[in-house]
Amino acid sequence: MRNQFVWLWIFGVIFTACNRQQDMQVSEHLFTLMPESHTHAGFINHLDYRKQLEEKFNIYTYRNFYNGGGVGIGDVNRDGLPDLYLTANMGDNVLYINKGDFVFEDVTAKAGVAGAGHWSTGVSMADVNGDGWLDIYVCNSGNVPAPERKNELFINNGDGTFSEKAGEYGIDNSGYSTHAAFFDYDKDGDLDLYLLNNSFKAIGSFNLDAKLREQIDSVGGDKLYRYDDGHYTDVTSQAGIFSSIIGFGLGVTVGDINQDGWMDIYVSNDFFERDYLYLNNHDGTFTENLPEMMRCISAASMGADMADINNDHFPEIFATDMIPEHDDRLKTKTTFDSWENYKMNVEKGFFHQFTRNVLQLNNGDGTFSEIGRLARVQATDWSWGALILDMDNDGLKDLFVANGIYQDLTDQDYIQYFSNPDRVMSIVSGKDVDYKTLIDAIPSVKIPSYAFRNMGNYHFENKAREWGMD
């Protein structure tokens, strides 16, 4: 997704399943995928562009069509068991209450949290109003009218129901929202909000100029909201946050990068714009400092996470990109910038970007060393979400990468086939485009996810198949 958005349910549903016995064969793997027949959690984010043909809403008219949805995990009813909220792009969102023993109940209708958005993406669970009950914030997006893109905030009533109050709280943003991070950046005891948005503008329509980074996009652009007595105040500009039309945010992660006790922010941007690293100035403002702290980053940054992989108390940053591991897909799916284009992008202020995952080792002195290739985690194909967590409980944090794209527009054979002038004329007539023919021909190949075990000494090995996670 270039999303954004991380499929956390993989862990929330199955993390300790291998330790239990039930009416099924016990798995020999570290993880066991629990069947719907047992969990009763049968959510599917089903996409069918054919339903949208008349509205011309598809991968060609909306670049994030296959970016996916989001998952939130948290105990919304305070019974000690984590519940699940899953967002849909073309249907209702779903809230599953955990009944124990890996069985879930769909309470969406009763709780009133299906959502009114026509294209939901990321979701966050946080106690927004500080009453002790988890609330649910849903990002909405899509090639739909602005009123149908307004983000939603479901306030927990404490009785199994929720009330939608995003407008009342001042965070019903109608941009191309990807995800939201709630955290206390000013240390006043309540939760502020960083809203990650994706640009409205088509990629090929830009006159590349890094000065655009300084210009505010009032409609889109990332937003920082400060919580003030029951309402959120937009403090984006005064806090030093970029909110421009060249921000293609797909990942936001929060943590104390320099261990000064204040929360910092890392934003991974897709396409030509570089990532952002915001250091907290302790006075309500941030300083974007990535060029001074990192030597290179991913070119098409997607998901990102921040955590300590070497137990020195300083968090590392892992960001995913789209380079395949194996030679056949590398040659048929990937194109690389020429040296001239690379130099031009650096000169224009877009920094040193390369097509690969990056693992930024925190040196503890205000700098990072990029060790993705040393750690052997640089190539995981079309990757989305990144998670850093100790999957095997050995005291070392591992890396999980969620993978795959339903229809891969980067396939070189597909591009060559439809670049033939005669074929172009057969599917384009004036302003009319035969989208069905174009899209039905896009290849679809299932790509396994990666689960890298931390072997120590900055070395990782992919254990996805061995652990039952591919």
Coordinates of C-alpha atoms in Angstrom, one line a residue:
M1 CA 0.0 0.0 0.0
R2 CA 2.4 2.1 -0.8
N3 CA 0.9 2.6 2.5
Q4 CA 0.9 2.7 3.7
F5 CA -0.7 1.1 5.8
V6 CA 0.7 -2.2 7.6
W7 CA -1.3 -5.5 7.8
L8 CA -0.8 -5.9 11.5
W9 CA -3.6 -8.6 11.7
I10 CA -1.0 -11.1 10.6
F11 CA 0.5 -10.8 14.0
G12 CA -2.5 -9.8 16.1
V13 CA -4.4 -12.9 15.0
I14 CA -1.6 -15.6 14.9
F15 CA 1.3 -14.5 17.0
T16 CA 1.1 -17.1 19.7
A17 CA -1.1 -19.6 17.9
C18 CA 1.6 -22.2 17.7
N19 CA 1.7 -22.6 21.5
R20 CA -1.9 -23.9 21.7
Q21 CA -3.7 -27.1 20.7
Q22 CA -7.2 -27.2 19.3
D23 CA -9.3 -29.1 16.8
M24 CA -6.7 -28.8 14.1
Q25 CA -3.2 -30.2 13.5
V26 CA -0.6 -28.3 15.6
S27 CA 1.8 -26.4 13.2
E28 CA 5.5 -27.2 13.2
H29 CA 6.1 -23.5 12.4
L30 CA 6.7 -20.6 14.7
F31 CA 3.5 -19.0 13.4
T32 CA 0.1 -20.6 12.5
L33 CA -2.4 -19.0 10.2
M34 CA -5.7 -19.4 11.9
P35 CA -8.6 -20.3 9.5
E36 CA -11.7 -18.3 9.2
S37 CA -13.7 -21.3 10.2
H38 CA -12.2 -20.9 13.7
T39 CA -11.7 -17.1 14.0
H40 CA -15.0 -16.0 12.3
A41 CA -12.9 -13.1 11.0
G42 CA -13.5 -13.3 7.3
F43 CA -12.7 -9.7 6.3
I44 CA -11.5 -9.3 2.7
N45 CA -10.6 -5.9 1.1
H46 CA -12.1 -6.8 -2.2
L47 CA -11.3 -4.5 -5.2
D48 CA -13.2 -4.5 -8.4
Y49 CA -12.4 -1.7 -10.8
R50 CA -15.2 -2.9 -13.1
K51 CA -17.7 -1.4 -10.7
Q52 CA -16.1 2.0 -11.3
L53 CA -15.7 1.9 -15.1
E54 CA -18.3 4.5 -15.7
E55 CA -16.7 6.8 -13.1
K56 CA -13.3 6.1 -14.6
F57 CA -11.9 5.2 -11.2
N58 CA -9.1 2.7 -11.6
I59 CA -5.3 2.3 -11.3
Y60 CA -4.8 4.6 -14.3
T61 CA -6.9 7.5 -12.9
Y62 CA -6.0 7.0 -9.3
R63 CA -2.4 5.8 -8.7
N64 CA -3.1 4.5 -5.2
F65 CA -5.9 2.2 -6.3
Y66 CA -4.0 -0.9 -5.1
N67 CA -2.3 0.5 -2.1
G68 CA -4.6 -1.4 0.3
G69 CA -6.3 -0.5 3.5
G70 CA -5.2 -0.6 7.2
V71 CA -5.5 -2.4 10.4
G72 CA -5.8 -1.2 14.0
I73 CA -5.3 -3.4 17.0
G74 CA -6.4 -2.4 20.5
D75 CA -8.7 -3.3 23.4
V76 CA -11.7 -1.2 22.7
N77 CA -14.0 -2.8 25.3
R78 CA -11.4 -3.0 28.1
D79 CA -11.7 -6.8 28.6
G80 CA -8.0 -7.4 28.4
L81 CA -8.1 -8.8 24.8
P82 CA -7.0 -6.9 21.7
D83 CA -9.7 -6.3 19.2
L84 CA -9.4 -5.7 15.4
Y85 CA -10.5 -2.9 13.1
L86 CA -10.0 -3.3 9.4
T87 CA -10.6 -0.7 6.7
A88 CA -12.0 -1.4 3.2
N89 CA -11.4 0.5 0.0
M90 CA -14.7 -0.4 -1.6
G91 CA -17.0 -1.5 1.3
D92 CA -17.7 -1.1 4.9
N93 CA -15.0 -1.1 7.5
V94 CA -15.2 -3.9 10.2
L95 CA -14.7 -4.0 13.9
Y96 CA -14.1 -7.5 15.4
I97 CA -14.3 -8.0 19.2
N98 CA -12.0 -10.6 20.5
K99 CA -13.9 -13.3 22.4
G100 CA -10.8 -15.2 23.4
D101 CA -9.3 -18.4 22.0
F102 CA -8.7 -16.6 18.7
V103 CA -12.4 -16.2 18.1
F104 CA -13.8 -12.8 17.0
E105 CA -17.3 -11.3 16.7
D106 CA -18.3 -8.7 14.0
V107 CA -19.9 -5.9 16.0
T108 CA -19.6 -3.2 13.3
A109 CA -23.3 -2.4 13.0
K110 CA -23.9 -2.4 16.7
A111 CA -20.9 -0.2 17.4
G112 CA -21.7 2.2 14.5
V113 CA -18.2 2.2 13.0
A114 CA -18.7 1.0 9.4
G115 CA -17.7 4.4 8.2
A116 CA -19.2 6.8 5.7
G117 CA -16.0 7.2 3.6
H118 CA -16.0 5.6 0.2
W119 CA -12.3 4.6 0.2
S120 CA -10.8 4.1 3.7
T121 CA -7.1 3.6 4.1
G122 CA -5.1 3.8 7.4
V123 CA -6.6 3.5 10.9
S124 CA -5.3 4.4 14.3
M125 CA -6.5 3.4 17.8
A126 CA -5.8 6.0 20.5
D127 CA -7.5 7.4 23.6
V128 CA -8.0 10.8 21.9
N129 CA -10.1 12.4 24.7
G130 CA -8.2 10.8 27.6
D131 CA -11.3 9.1 29.1
G132 CA -9.6 5.7 29.4
W133 CA -11.3 4.2 26.3
L134 CA -9.7 3.6 22.9
D135 CA -11.1 5.6 20.1
I136 CA -10.8 4.9 16.3
Y137 CA -9.5 7.4 13.7
V138 CA -10.0 6.4 10.1
C139 CA -8.2 8.0 7.1
N140 CA -10.2 8.2 3.9
S141 CA -9.0 8.9 0.4
G142 CA -9.8 7.9 -3.2
N143 CA -10.8 9.5 -6.4
V144 CA -14.2 10.6 -5.0
P145 CA -15.7 14.0 -4.1
A146 CA -14.1 15.8 -1.1
P147 CA -17.1 15.3 1.3
E148 CA -16.7 11.6 0.8
R149 CA -13.0 11.8 1.7
K150 CA -13.4 13.3 5.1
N151 CA -11.5 11.4 7.8
E152 CA -13.6 10.0 10.6
L153 CA -13.1 9.9 14.4
F154 CA -15.1 7.4 16.3
I155 CA -15.2 8.3 19.9
N156 CA -15.7 5.3 22.2
N157 CA -18.9 5.8 24.4
G158 CA -17.8 3.0 26.8
D159 CA -20.9 0.9 26.2
G160 CA -20.0 -0.9 23.0
T161 CA -21.0 2.0 20.7
F162 CA -19.1 4.9 19.1
S163 CA -20.0 8.4 18.0
E164 CA -18.4 10.0 14.9
K165 CA -16.9 13.4 15.9
A166 CA -14.0 14.2 13.5
G167 CA -15.6 17.5 12.6
E168 CA -16.2 18.4 16.2
Y169 CA -12.6 17.7 17.0
G170 CA -11.3 19.6 13.9
I171 CA -9.7 16.7 12.2
D172 CA -12.1 15.8 9.4
N173 CA -9.4 16.4 6.8
S174 CA -10.4 15.6 3.2
G175 CA -7.0 15.1 1.6
Y176 CA -5.6 11.9 0.2
S177 CA -5.0 10.6 3.7
T178 CA -2.7 7.6 4.2
H179 CA -2.2 7.2 7.9
A180 CA -2.3 9.1 11.2
A181 CA 0.1 8.9 14.2
F182 CA -1.1 10.0 17.7
F183 CA 1.6 11.0 20.1
D184 CA 2.4 13.7 22.7
Y185 CA 4.9 15.9 20.9
D186 CA 4.8 18.8 23.4
K187 CA 4.7 16.7 26.6
D188 CA 1.5 18.4 27.9
G189 CA -0.1 15.0 28.7
D190 CA -2.5 14.7 25.8
L191 CA -2.3 13.1 22.3
D192 CA -1.4 15.3 19.3
L193 CA -1.8 14.1 15.7
Y194 CA 0.5 13.9 12.7
L195 CA -1.7 13.3 9.6
L196 CA 0.1 11.8 6.6
N197 CA -1.4 12.8 3.3
N198 CA -0.5 12.0 -0.4
S199 CA -0.4 14.6 -3.1
F200 CA -3.4 15.2 -5.4
K201 CA -1.2 16.0 -8.4
A202 CA -0.2 13.6 -11.1
I203 CA 3.4 12.5 -11.0
G204 CA 4.1 13.4 -14.6
S205 CA 2.8 17.0 -14.2
F206 CA 5.6 18.3 -12.0
N207 CA 8.3 20.7 -13.0
L208 CA 10.7 19.2 -10.5
D209 CA 11.9 21.8 -8.0
A210 CA 12.7 21.2 -4.4
K211 CA 11.5 24.7 -3.6
L212 CA 8.0 23.4 -3.9
R213 CA 8.7 21.6 -0.6
E214 CA 8.4 25.0 1.2
Q215 CA 5.0 25.8 -0.2
I216 CA 1.9 25.0 1.7
D217 CA -0.8 22.9 0.0
S218 CA -3.9 23.9 1.9
V219 CA -6.0 21.1 0.4
G220 CA -3.5 18.2 0.8
G221 CA -0.1 18.1 2.4
D222 CA 0.8 16.6 5.7
K223 CA -0.7 18.2 8.8
L224 CA 0.4 18.4 12.5
Y225 CA -2.5 19.0 14.9
R226 CA -2.0 20.0 18.5
Y227 CA -4.7 18.9 21.0
D228 CA -6.1 21.8 22.9
D229 CA -8.9 21.1 25.4
G230 CA -11.2 18.9 23.3
H231 CA -10.2 20.2 19.9
Y232 CA -7.3 19.9 17.5
T233 CA -5.5 23.0 16.2
D234 CA -3.6 22.9 12.9
V235 CA 0.0 24.0 13.8
T236 CA 1.7 22.6 10.7
S237 CA 3.4 25.8 9.6
Q238 CA 4.4 27.2 12.9
A239 CA 5.8 23.8 14.0
G240 CA 8.1 23.6 10.9
I241 CA 6.3 20.7 9.2
F242 CA 6.4 20.4 5.4
S243 CA 2.9 20.4 3.9
S244 CA 3.5 20.6 0.2
I245 CA 2.1 19.3 -3.1
I246 CA 5.2 17.1 -3.6
G247 CA 4.7 15.1 -0.4
F248 CA 3.7 11.6 -1.3
G249 CA 3.6 10.2 2.2
L250 CA 3.3 6.4 2.6
G251 CA 4.7 5.9 6.0
V252 CA 5.0 7.8 9.3
T253 CA 6.7 6.5 12.4
V254 CA 7.4 8.2 15.7
G255 CA 10.1 7.7 18.3
D256 CA 12.9 9.4 20.3
I257 CA 15.7 9.3 17.7
N258 CA 18.3 11.1 19.8
Q259 CA 17.2 9.9 23.2
D260 CA 16.5 13.4 24.6
G261 CA 13.1 12.4 26.0
W262 CA 11.1 14.1 23.2
M263 CA 9.3 12.4 20.3
D264 CA 10.7 12.8 16.8
I265 CA 9.1 11.9 13.4
Y266 CA 10.2 10.0 10.3
V267 CA 8.1 10.3 7.1
S268 CA 8.8 8.1 4.1
N269 CA 7.8 9.7 0.8
D270 CA 7.1 7.9 -2.5
F271 CA 8.4 9.0 -5.9
F272 CA 10.9 11.8 -6.3
E273 CA 10.5 13.7 -3.0
R274 CA 12.9 12.7 -0.3
D275 CA 12.0 11.4 3.1
Y276 CA 11.7 13.8 6.1
L277 CA 13.3 13.4 9.6
Y278 CA 11.9 15.9 12.1
L279 CA 13.8 16.4 15.4
N280 CA 11.8 17.8 18.2
N281 CA 13.0 21.2 19.4
H282 CA 11.2 21.0 22.8
D283 CA 9.4 24.2 22.2
G284 CA 6.5 23.1 20.0
T285 CA 8.6 23.1 16.8
F286 CA 10.6 20.6 14.8
T287 CA 13.7 20.9 12.6
E288 CA 13.7 18.7 9.5
N289 CA 17.3 17.4 9.5
L290 CA 17.5 14.3 7.3
P291 CA 20.3 15.6 4.9
E292 CA 22.5 16.3 7.9
M293 CA 21.9 12.9 9.6
M294 CA 21.7 10.4 6.7
R295 CA 23.9 9.8 3.6
C296 CA 21.3 8.1 1.4
I297 CA 17.7 6.9 1.5
S298 CA 15.2 4.8 -0.5
A299 CA 14.1 6.2 -3.8
A300 CA 10.4 5.1 -3.6
S301 CA 10.0 4.9 0.2
M302 CA 7.0 3.0 1.3
G303 CA 6.5 1.7 4.8
A304 CA 8.8 2.5 7.6
D305 CA 9.4 1.6 11.3
M306 CA 11.6 2.7 14.1
A307 CA 13.1 0.5 16.8
D308 CA 16.4 -0.5 18.4
I309 CA 17.9 -3.6 16.7
N310 CA 21.2 -3.7 18.5
N311 CA 20.1 -3.0 22.1
D312 CA 22.0 0.2 22.5
H313 CA 18.9 2.2 23.3
F314 CA 19.1 4.3 20.1
P315 CA 16.4 3.4 17.5
E316 CA 17.2 2.4 14.0
I317 CA 14.9 3.2 11.0
F318 CA 13.9 0.7 8.4
A319 CA 12.2 1.8 5.2
T320 CA 11.0 -0.4 2.3
D321 CA 11.2 0.1 -1.4
M322 CA 10.5 -2.0 -4.5
I323 CA 13.6 -3.8 -5.6
P324 CA 13.2 -7.6 -6.2
E325 CA 15.6 -10.1 -4.6
H326 CA 15.7 -12.6 -7.5
D327 CA 17.3 -12.0 -10.9
D328 CA 14.2 -12.8 -13.1
R329 CA 12.0 -10.2 -11.5
L330 CA 14.9 -7.7 -11.2
K331 CA 15.2 -7.7 -14.9
T332 CA 11.5 -7.7 -15.8
K333 CA 10.1 -5.3 -13.1
T334 CA 12.8 -2.7 -12.3
T335 CA 14.1 0.3 -14.0
F336 CA 16.9 2.4 -12.6
D337 CA 17.8 6.1 -12.9
S338 CA 20.7 7.0 -15.2
W339 CA 23.7 8.6 -13.7
E340 CA 22.6 11.9 -15.3
N341 CA 19.2 11.8 -13.7
Y342 CA 20.7 10.9 -10.3
K343 CA 23.0 13.9 -10.4
M344 CA 20.2 16.2 -11.6
N345 CA 17.9 15.1 -8.7
V346 CA 20.7 15.6 -6.2
E347 CA 21.5 19.1 -7.6
K348 CA 17.8 20.0 -7.5
G349 CA 17.6 19.2 -3.8
F350 CA 16.0 15.7 -3.8
F351 CA 19.0 14.1 -2.1
H352 CA 20.8 10.8 -2.6
Q353 CA 18.0 8.2 -3.3
F354 CA 18.5 4.6 -4.4
T355 CA 16.0 1.9 -5.3
R356 CA 16.4 -0.5 -2.4
N357 CA 15.3 -0.9 1.2
V358 CA 17.4 0.9 3.7
L359 CA 18.3 0.0 7.3
Q360 CA 19.6 3.1 9.0
L361 CA 21.9 2.3 11.9
N362 CA 21.7 5.0 14.6
N363 CA 25.2 5.9 15.5
G364 CA 24.1 7.7 18.7
D365 CA 25.8 10.9 17.7
G366 CA 23.2 12.5 15.4
T367 CA 24.1 10.5 12.4
F368 CA 23.0 7.2 10.8
S369 CA 24.9 4.6 8.7
E370 CA 22.9 2.8 6.0
I371 CA 23.5 -0.9 6.4
G372 CA 20.7 -2.5 4.4
R373 CA 23.0 -4.4 2.1
L374 CA 25.4 -5.4 4.9
A375 CA 22.4 -6.7 6.8
R376 CA 21.0 -8.4 3.6
V377 CA 17.6 -6.8 3.9
Q378 CA 17.8 -4.5 0.9
A379 CA 15.7 -6.4 -1.6
T380 CA 12.2 -7.7 -0.8
D381 CA 10.3 -6.9 -4.0
W382 CA 7.2 -4.7 -4.1
S383 CA 7.1 -4.0 -0.3
W384 CA 4.7 -2.1 1.8
G385 CA 4.6 -2.2 5.5
A386 CA 7.7 -2.6 7.7
L387 CA 7.6 -3.8 11.3
I388 CA 10.5 -4.1 13.7
L389 CA 9.7 -6.6 16.5
D390 CA 11.1 -9.6 18.3
M391 CA 9.2 -12.4 16.6
D392 CA 11.0 -15.3 18.2
N393 CA 11.5 -13.8 21.7
D394 CA 15.3 -14.2 21.6
G395 CA 15.9 -10.6 22.8
L396 CA 16.8 -9.3 19.3
K397 CA 14.3 -7.4 17.2
D398 CA 13.6 -8.9 13.8
L399 CA 12.1 -7.3 10.6
F400 CA 8.8 -8.1 8.9
V401 CA 8.0 -6.9 5.4
A402 CA 4.5 -7.1 4.0
N403 CA 4.6 -7.7 0.2
G404 CA 2.9 -7.7 -3.1
I405 CA 0.8 -5.7 -5.6
Y406 CA -2.3 -7.0 -7.1
Q407 CA -1.7 -5.7 -10.6
D408 CA 1.9 -4.7 -11.4
L409 CA 2.2 -1.7 -13.7
T410 CA 6.0 -1.9 -13.7
D411 CA 6.1 -5.1 -15.7
Q412 CA 8.3 -4.4 -18.6
D413 CA 6.7 -6.8 -21.0
Y414 CA 3.3 -5.2 -20.3
I415 CA 4.8 -1.7 -20.8
Q416 CA 6.4 -2.7 -24.1
Y417 CA 3.2 -4.4 -25.3
F418 CA 1.0 -1.3 -24.8
S419 CA 3.6 1.1 -26.0
N420 CA 3.1 -0.1 -29.6
P421 CA 1.5 2.9 -31.5
D422 CA -1.0 0.6 -33.3
R423 CA -2.1 -0.9 -30.0
V424 CA -2.4 2.5 -28.4
M425 CA -4.7 3.6 -31.2
S426 CA -6.9 0.5 -30.7
I427 CA -7.6 1.4 -27.1
V428 CA -7.6 5.2 -27.2
S429 CA -10.2 7.1 -29.2
G430 CA -10.2 10.8 -28.6
K431 CA -10.9 11.3 -24.9
D432 CA -12.2 7.8 -24.6
V433 CA -10.0 5.1 -23.2
D434 CA -10.7 1.4 -23.1
Y435 CA -9.6 1.0 -19.5
K436 CA -10.9 -2.6 -19.3
T437 CA -8.5 -3.8 -22.0
L438 CA -5.6 -1.9 -20.4
I439 CA -6.2 -3.2 -16.9
D440 CA -7.1 -6.8 -17.6
A441 CA -3.8 -7.3 -19.2
I442 CA -1.7 -6.2 -16.2
P443 CA 0.1 -9.2 -14.7
S444 CA -0.7 -10.4 -11.2
V445 CA 1.9 -12.4 -9.4
K446 CA 1.7 -13.4 -5.7
I447 CA 4.8 -12.3 -3.8
P448 CA 5.6 -13.8 -0.4
S449 CA 6.2 -11.6 2.6
Y450 CA 9.6 -11.5 4.4
A451 CA 10.4 -12.3 8.0
F452 CA 14.0 -11.5 8.7
R453 CA 15.5 -13.0 11.9
N454 CA 18.1 -10.9 13.6
M455 CA 21.1 -13.2 13.8
G456 CA 23.2 -10.6 15.7
N457 CA 26.2 -8.6 14.4
Y458 CA 23.9 -6.7 11.9
H459 CA 23.1 -9.9 10.0
F460 CA 19.5 -11.0 9.1
E461 CA 18.2 -14.1 7.5
N462 CA 14.7 -14.5 5.9
K463 CA 12.8 -17.1 7.9
A464 CA 9.4 -16.5 6.4
R465 CA 8.9 -20.0 5.0
E466 CA 10.5 -21.7 8.0
W467 CA 8.3 -19.7 10.4
G468 CA 5.1 -20.3 8.4
M469 CA 4.7 -16.6 7.4
D470 CA 5.2 -16.6 3.6

